[in-house]
Amino acid sequence: QKEVEQNSGPLSVPEGAIASLNCTYSDRGSQSFFWYRQYSGKSPELIMFIYSNGDKEDGRFTAQLNKASQYVSLLIRDSQPSDSATYLCAAISGGYQKVTFGIGTKLQVIP
Amino acid sequence: DTGVSQNPRHKITKRGQNVTFRCDPISEHNRLYWYRQTLGQGPEFLTYFQNEAQLEKSRLLSDRFSAERPKGSFSTLEIQRTEQGDSAMYLCASTSGAETQYFGPGTRLLVL
């Protein structure tokens, strides 16, 4: 069982809609969680991180964390075609801060 | 630009050859990570340095792989006797310990 699970997609949403990306994790010792965006052929780019239960908002992005359910999500409001990319969920744990990534969800925003 | 840099950006080699990649982290970052990413997968952790000390090494890293970080600055990842299964993007990331890791552009390796 992978430690961080994501649906590979693709998730298709129309331009202007809300995209909802989900992630579950198995290691209850995970401390912090990250969402990275990765365009094809490029390296991951940090979107947001969250470590407390609840919501964290940054512009059009909202990260949600529920440690009891071991669930992390990312909402993208007013989705734009430029948001089309793969979104990687990552969890950090352990003394050396090992980061475990999910497989990534491919998002397609349709104009 | 003071971000993480990696060289070369692309490497094509024949099976059995040795290759070496370099990563220059953000200057004040003391932690450095190497990851490998294959098509359709997320990055997989390979190894971690805090300053010059290699503190963790994944079981993914066979004895053909070695990494160093002399003087706690840049790092090198060497693959000996490359195999076609080594073809992947090799990513380096650094952090100051504030958890957020910043990735370099990656080195794409193709083993023929």
Short mmCIF file of C-alpha atoms in Angstrom, two decimals:
data_model
loop_
_atom_site.label_atom_id
_atom_site.label_comp_id
_atom_site.label_asym_id
_atom_site.label_seq_id
_atom_site.Cartn_x
_atom_site.Cartn_y
_atom_site.Cartn_z
CA GLN A 1 0.00 0.00 0.00
CA LYS A 2 1.40 3.36 -1.00
CA GLU A 3 1.76 5.75 1.87
CA VAL A 4 0.15 8.62 -0.02
CA GLU A 5 -2.76 7.83 -2.31
CA GLN A 6 -4.14 9.98 -5.09
CA ASN A 7 -6.42 9.31 -8.01
CA SER A 8 -4.32 9.69 -11.15
CA GLY A 9 -7.21 11.29 -13.07
CA PRO A 10 -7.51 12.99 -15.40
CA LEU A 11 -9.89 15.32 -13.63
CA SER A 12 -11.60 17.59 -16.14
CA VAL A 13 -13.30 20.80 -15.08
CA PRO A 14 -14.63 23.72 -17.13
CA GLU A 15 -12.89 27.06 -16.93
CA GLY A 16 -14.15 29.08 -13.98
CA ALA A 17 -15.27 26.04 -11.98
CA ILE A 18 -13.86 24.72 -8.71
CA ALA A 19 -11.40 21.86 -9.02
CA SER A 20 -11.26 19.52 -6.03
CA LEU A 21 -8.19 17.33 -5.62
CA ASN A 22 -8.01 14.69 -2.91
CA CYS A 23 -5.32 12.74 -1.14
CA THR A 24 -5.21 10.19 1.68
CA TYR A 25 -2.20 9.08 3.68
CA SER A 26 -1.50 6.02 5.79
CA ASP A 27 1.26 7.17 8.17
CA ARG A 28 -0.35 8.76 11.23
CA GLY A 29 3.08 10.14 12.12
CA SER A 30 2.96 12.43 9.10
CA GLN A 31 3.42 15.98 10.27
CA SER A 32 2.95 18.28 7.32
CA PHE A 33 1.42 18.07 3.93
CA PHE A 34 2.24 19.74 0.67
CA TRP A 35 0.66 20.30 -2.67
CA TYR A 36 2.99 20.67 -5.61
CA ARG A 37 2.07 21.51 -9.19
CA GLN A 38 4.05 19.87 -11.96
CA TYR A 39 3.81 20.80 -15.61
CA SER A 40 4.79 18.17 -18.12
CA GLY A 41 8.57 17.82 -18.31
CA LYS A 42 9.17 20.28 -15.48
CA SER A 43 10.05 19.88 -11.81
CA PRO A 44 7.48 20.18 -9.00
CA GLU A 45 6.56 23.67 -7.87
CA LEU A 46 5.22 24.26 -4.35
CA ILE A 47 1.62 25.48 -4.23
CA MET A 48 0.78 25.20 -0.54
CA PHE A 49 1.64 23.43 2.66
CA ILE A 50 -0.57 22.71 5.66
CA TYR A 51 0.12 21.15 9.06
CA SER A 52 -2.92 22.04 11.18
CA ASN A 53 -6.38 20.60 10.93
CA GLY A 54 -8.77 22.83 9.02
CA ASP A 55 -8.49 25.07 6.01
CA LYS A 56 -5.68 27.24 4.72
CA GLU A 57 -6.35 29.71 1.94
CA ASP A 58 -3.94 31.38 -0.44
CA GLY A 59 -5.47 33.27 -3.32
CA ARG A 60 -7.50 30.86 -5.45
CA PHE A 61 -6.14 27.85 -3.56
CA THR A 62 -7.49 26.30 -0.36
CA ALA A 63 -5.85 23.34 1.33
CA GLN A 64 -7.86 21.27 3.77
CA LEU A 65 -6.48 18.82 6.32
CA ASN A 66 -8.34 16.29 8.43
CA LYS A 67 -5.85 14.27 10.48
CA ALA A 68 -8.52 12.06 12.04
CA SER A 69 -9.58 10.90 8.58
CA GLN A 70 -6.00 11.09 7.21
CA TYR A 71 -7.26 13.19 4.36
CA VAL A 72 -5.87 16.22 2.56
CA SER A 73 -7.50 18.16 -0.24
CA LEU A 74 -6.79 21.09 -2.50
CA LEU A 75 -9.51 23.30 -3.93
CA ILE A 76 -8.78 25.56 -6.88
CA ARG A 77 -11.38 28.25 -7.37
CA ASP A 78 -12.01 29.94 -10.71
CA SER A 79 -9.95 27.30 -12.51
CA GLN A 80 -7.95 28.56 -15.47
CA PRO A 81 -6.51 26.64 -18.44
CA SER A 82 -3.07 27.51 -17.05
CA ASP A 83 -3.94 25.41 -13.98
CA SER A 84 -3.85 22.32 -16.19
CA ALA A 85 -1.04 20.24 -14.72
CA THR A 86 -0.38 17.31 -12.44
CA TYR A 87 -0.92 18.04 -8.76
CA LEU A 88 1.24 16.07 -6.35
CA CYS A 89 0.25 15.53 -2.75
CA ALA A 90 3.15 14.94 -0.37
CA ALA A 91 3.46 14.07 3.31
CA ILE A 92 6.44 14.68 5.51
CA SER A 93 7.39 12.52 8.46
CA GLY A 94 10.29 11.25 10.47
CA GLY A 95 13.24 12.94 12.04
CA TYR A 96 14.92 13.62 8.73
CA GLN A 97 11.76 14.93 7.21
CA LYS A 98 11.29 12.27 4.59
CA VAL A 99 8.84 13.41 1.97
CA THR A 100 6.57 10.82 0.40
CA PHE A 101 4.74 11.79 -2.75
CA GLY A 102 1.54 10.47 -4.23
CA ILE A 103 1.27 9.50 -7.86
CA GLY A 104 -0.25 12.88 -8.74
CA THR A 105 -3.63 13.85 -10.15
CA LYS A 106 -3.73 15.22 -13.67
CA LEU A 107 -6.03 18.23 -13.90
CA GLN A 108 -7.43 19.44 -17.20
CA VAL A 109 -9.23 22.78 -17.26
CA ILE A 110 -11.36 23.01 -20.36
CA PRO A 111 -11.74 26.52 -21.89
CA ASP B 1 18.49 33.39 -9.77
CA THR B 2 19.37 31.84 -6.42
CA GLY B 3 17.24 28.71 -6.77
CA VAL B 4 18.36 25.09 -6.87
CA SER B 5 20.36 24.28 -9.98
CA GLN B 6 21.13 20.91 -11.52
CA ASN B 7 23.55 19.88 -14.22
CA PRO B 8 23.38 18.51 -16.77
CA ARG B 9 19.75 19.00 -17.65
CA HIS B 10 19.76 16.05 -20.01
CA LYS B 11 22.01 13.04 -20.29
CA ILE B 12 21.93 10.24 -22.83
CA THR B 13 24.24 7.32 -22.17
CA LYS B 14 24.76 3.75 -23.22
CA ARG B 15 24.00 0.87 -20.90
CA GLY B 16 26.96 0.03 -18.74
CA GLN B 17 28.42 3.53 -18.67
CA ASN B 18 28.80 5.62 -15.51
CA VAL B 19 27.07 8.97 -15.12
CA THR B 20 27.35 11.74 -12.55
CA PHE B 21 24.86 14.50 -11.82
CA ARG B 22 25.41 17.66 -9.83
CA CYS B 23 23.06 19.66 -7.63
CA ASP B 24 23.74 23.12 -6.24
CA PRO B 25 21.22 23.88 -3.49
CA ILE B 26 20.01 27.28 -2.34
CA SER B 27 23.04 28.65 -0.51
CA GLU B 28 21.66 28.85 3.03
CA HIS B 29 19.93 25.46 2.88
CA ASN B 30 21.63 22.77 4.93
CA ARG B 31 19.37 19.88 3.90
CA LEU B 32 19.51 18.32 0.46
CA TYR B 33 17.44 15.52 -1.02
CA TRP B 34 17.65 13.44 -4.18
CA TYR B 35 14.55 11.96 -5.79
CA ARG B 36 13.89 9.88 -8.88
CA GLN B 37 10.75 10.30 -10.96
CA THR B 38 9.57 8.04 -13.74
CA LEU B 39 6.74 8.78 -16.14
CA GLY B 40 3.34 8.78 -14.49
CA GLN B 41 4.73 8.47 -10.98
CA GLY B 42 5.44 10.91 -8.18
CA PRO B 43 9.01 11.60 -7.11
CA GLU B 44 10.55 8.75 -5.08
CA PHE B 45 12.95 9.54 -2.28
CA LEU B 46 16.53 8.34 -2.85
CA THR B 47 18.73 9.95 -0.23
CA TYR B 48 19.07 12.83 2.20
CA PHE B 49 21.97 14.96 3.43
CA GLN B 50 22.15 17.29 6.38
CA ASN B 51 25.21 19.39 5.73
CA GLU B 52 27.83 16.87 4.55
CA ALA B 53 26.34 13.88 6.36
CA GLN B 54 24.26 11.37 4.39
CA LEU B 55 21.61 10.51 6.98
CA GLU B 56 19.22 8.33 5.03
CA LYS B 57 19.35 6.20 1.94
CA SER B 58 16.36 4.52 0.32
CA ARG B 59 16.28 0.81 -0.36
CA LEU B 60 15.63 1.91 -3.96
CA LEU B 61 19.24 2.98 -4.10
CA SER B 62 21.23 -0.06 -5.19
CA ASP B 63 24.97 -0.31 -4.65
CA ARG B 64 25.43 1.13 -8.15
CA PHE B 65 24.26 4.47 -6.82
CA SER B 66 26.36 6.73 -4.66
CA ALA B 67 25.85 10.29 -3.51
CA GLU B 68 28.16 12.76 -1.86
CA ARG B 69 27.97 16.24 -0.48
CA PRO B 70 31.51 17.34 0.27
CA LYS B 71 31.73 20.40 2.53
CA GLY B 72 27.98 20.50 2.83
CA SER B 73 27.50 22.55 -0.32
CA PHE B 74 26.85 20.99 -3.74
CA SER B 75 26.01 17.32 -4.08
CA THR B 76 26.74 14.70 -6.71
CA LEU B 77 24.81 11.56 -7.57
CA GLU B 78 26.72 8.89 -9.46
CA ILE B 79 25.22 5.86 -11.15
CA GLN B 80 27.66 3.14 -12.12
CA ARG B 81 27.06 0.55 -14.82
CA THR B 82 23.82 2.18 -15.90
CA GLU B 83 20.84 0.04 -16.85
CA GLN B 84 17.83 0.91 -18.99
CA GLY B 85 15.69 0.88 -15.84
CA ASP B 86 17.71 3.84 -14.55
CA SER B 87 16.11 6.08 -17.19
CA ALA B 88 14.20 8.70 -15.23
CA MET B 89 14.20 12.31 -14.10
CA TYR B 90 16.56 12.82 -11.17
CA LEU B 91 15.43 15.67 -8.96
CA CYS B 92 17.30 17.50 -6.26
CA ALA B 93 15.58 19.56 -3.56
CA SER B 94 16.87 21.66 -0.70
CA THR B 95 15.48 23.14 2.46
CA SER B 96 16.70 25.06 5.49
CA GLY B 97 14.78 22.75 7.77
CA ALA B 98 11.58 24.73 7.52
CA GLU B 99 10.05 21.67 5.82
CA THR B 100 9.29 23.30 2.51
CA GLN B 101 11.53 21.73 -0.12
CA TYR B 102 12.46 23.63 -3.24
CA PHE B 103 13.17 21.57 -6.31
CA GLY B 104 15.75 22.06 -8.99
CA PRO B 105 14.87 21.66 -12.69
CA GLY B 106 15.97 18.02 -12.70
CA THR B 107 18.31 15.95 -14.84
CA ARG B 108 16.61 13.73 -17.36
CA LEU B 109 18.57 10.52 -17.94
CA LEU B 110 18.06 8.22 -20.88
CA VAL B 111 19.95 4.94 -20.94
CA LEU B 112 20.07 3.31 -24.35
#
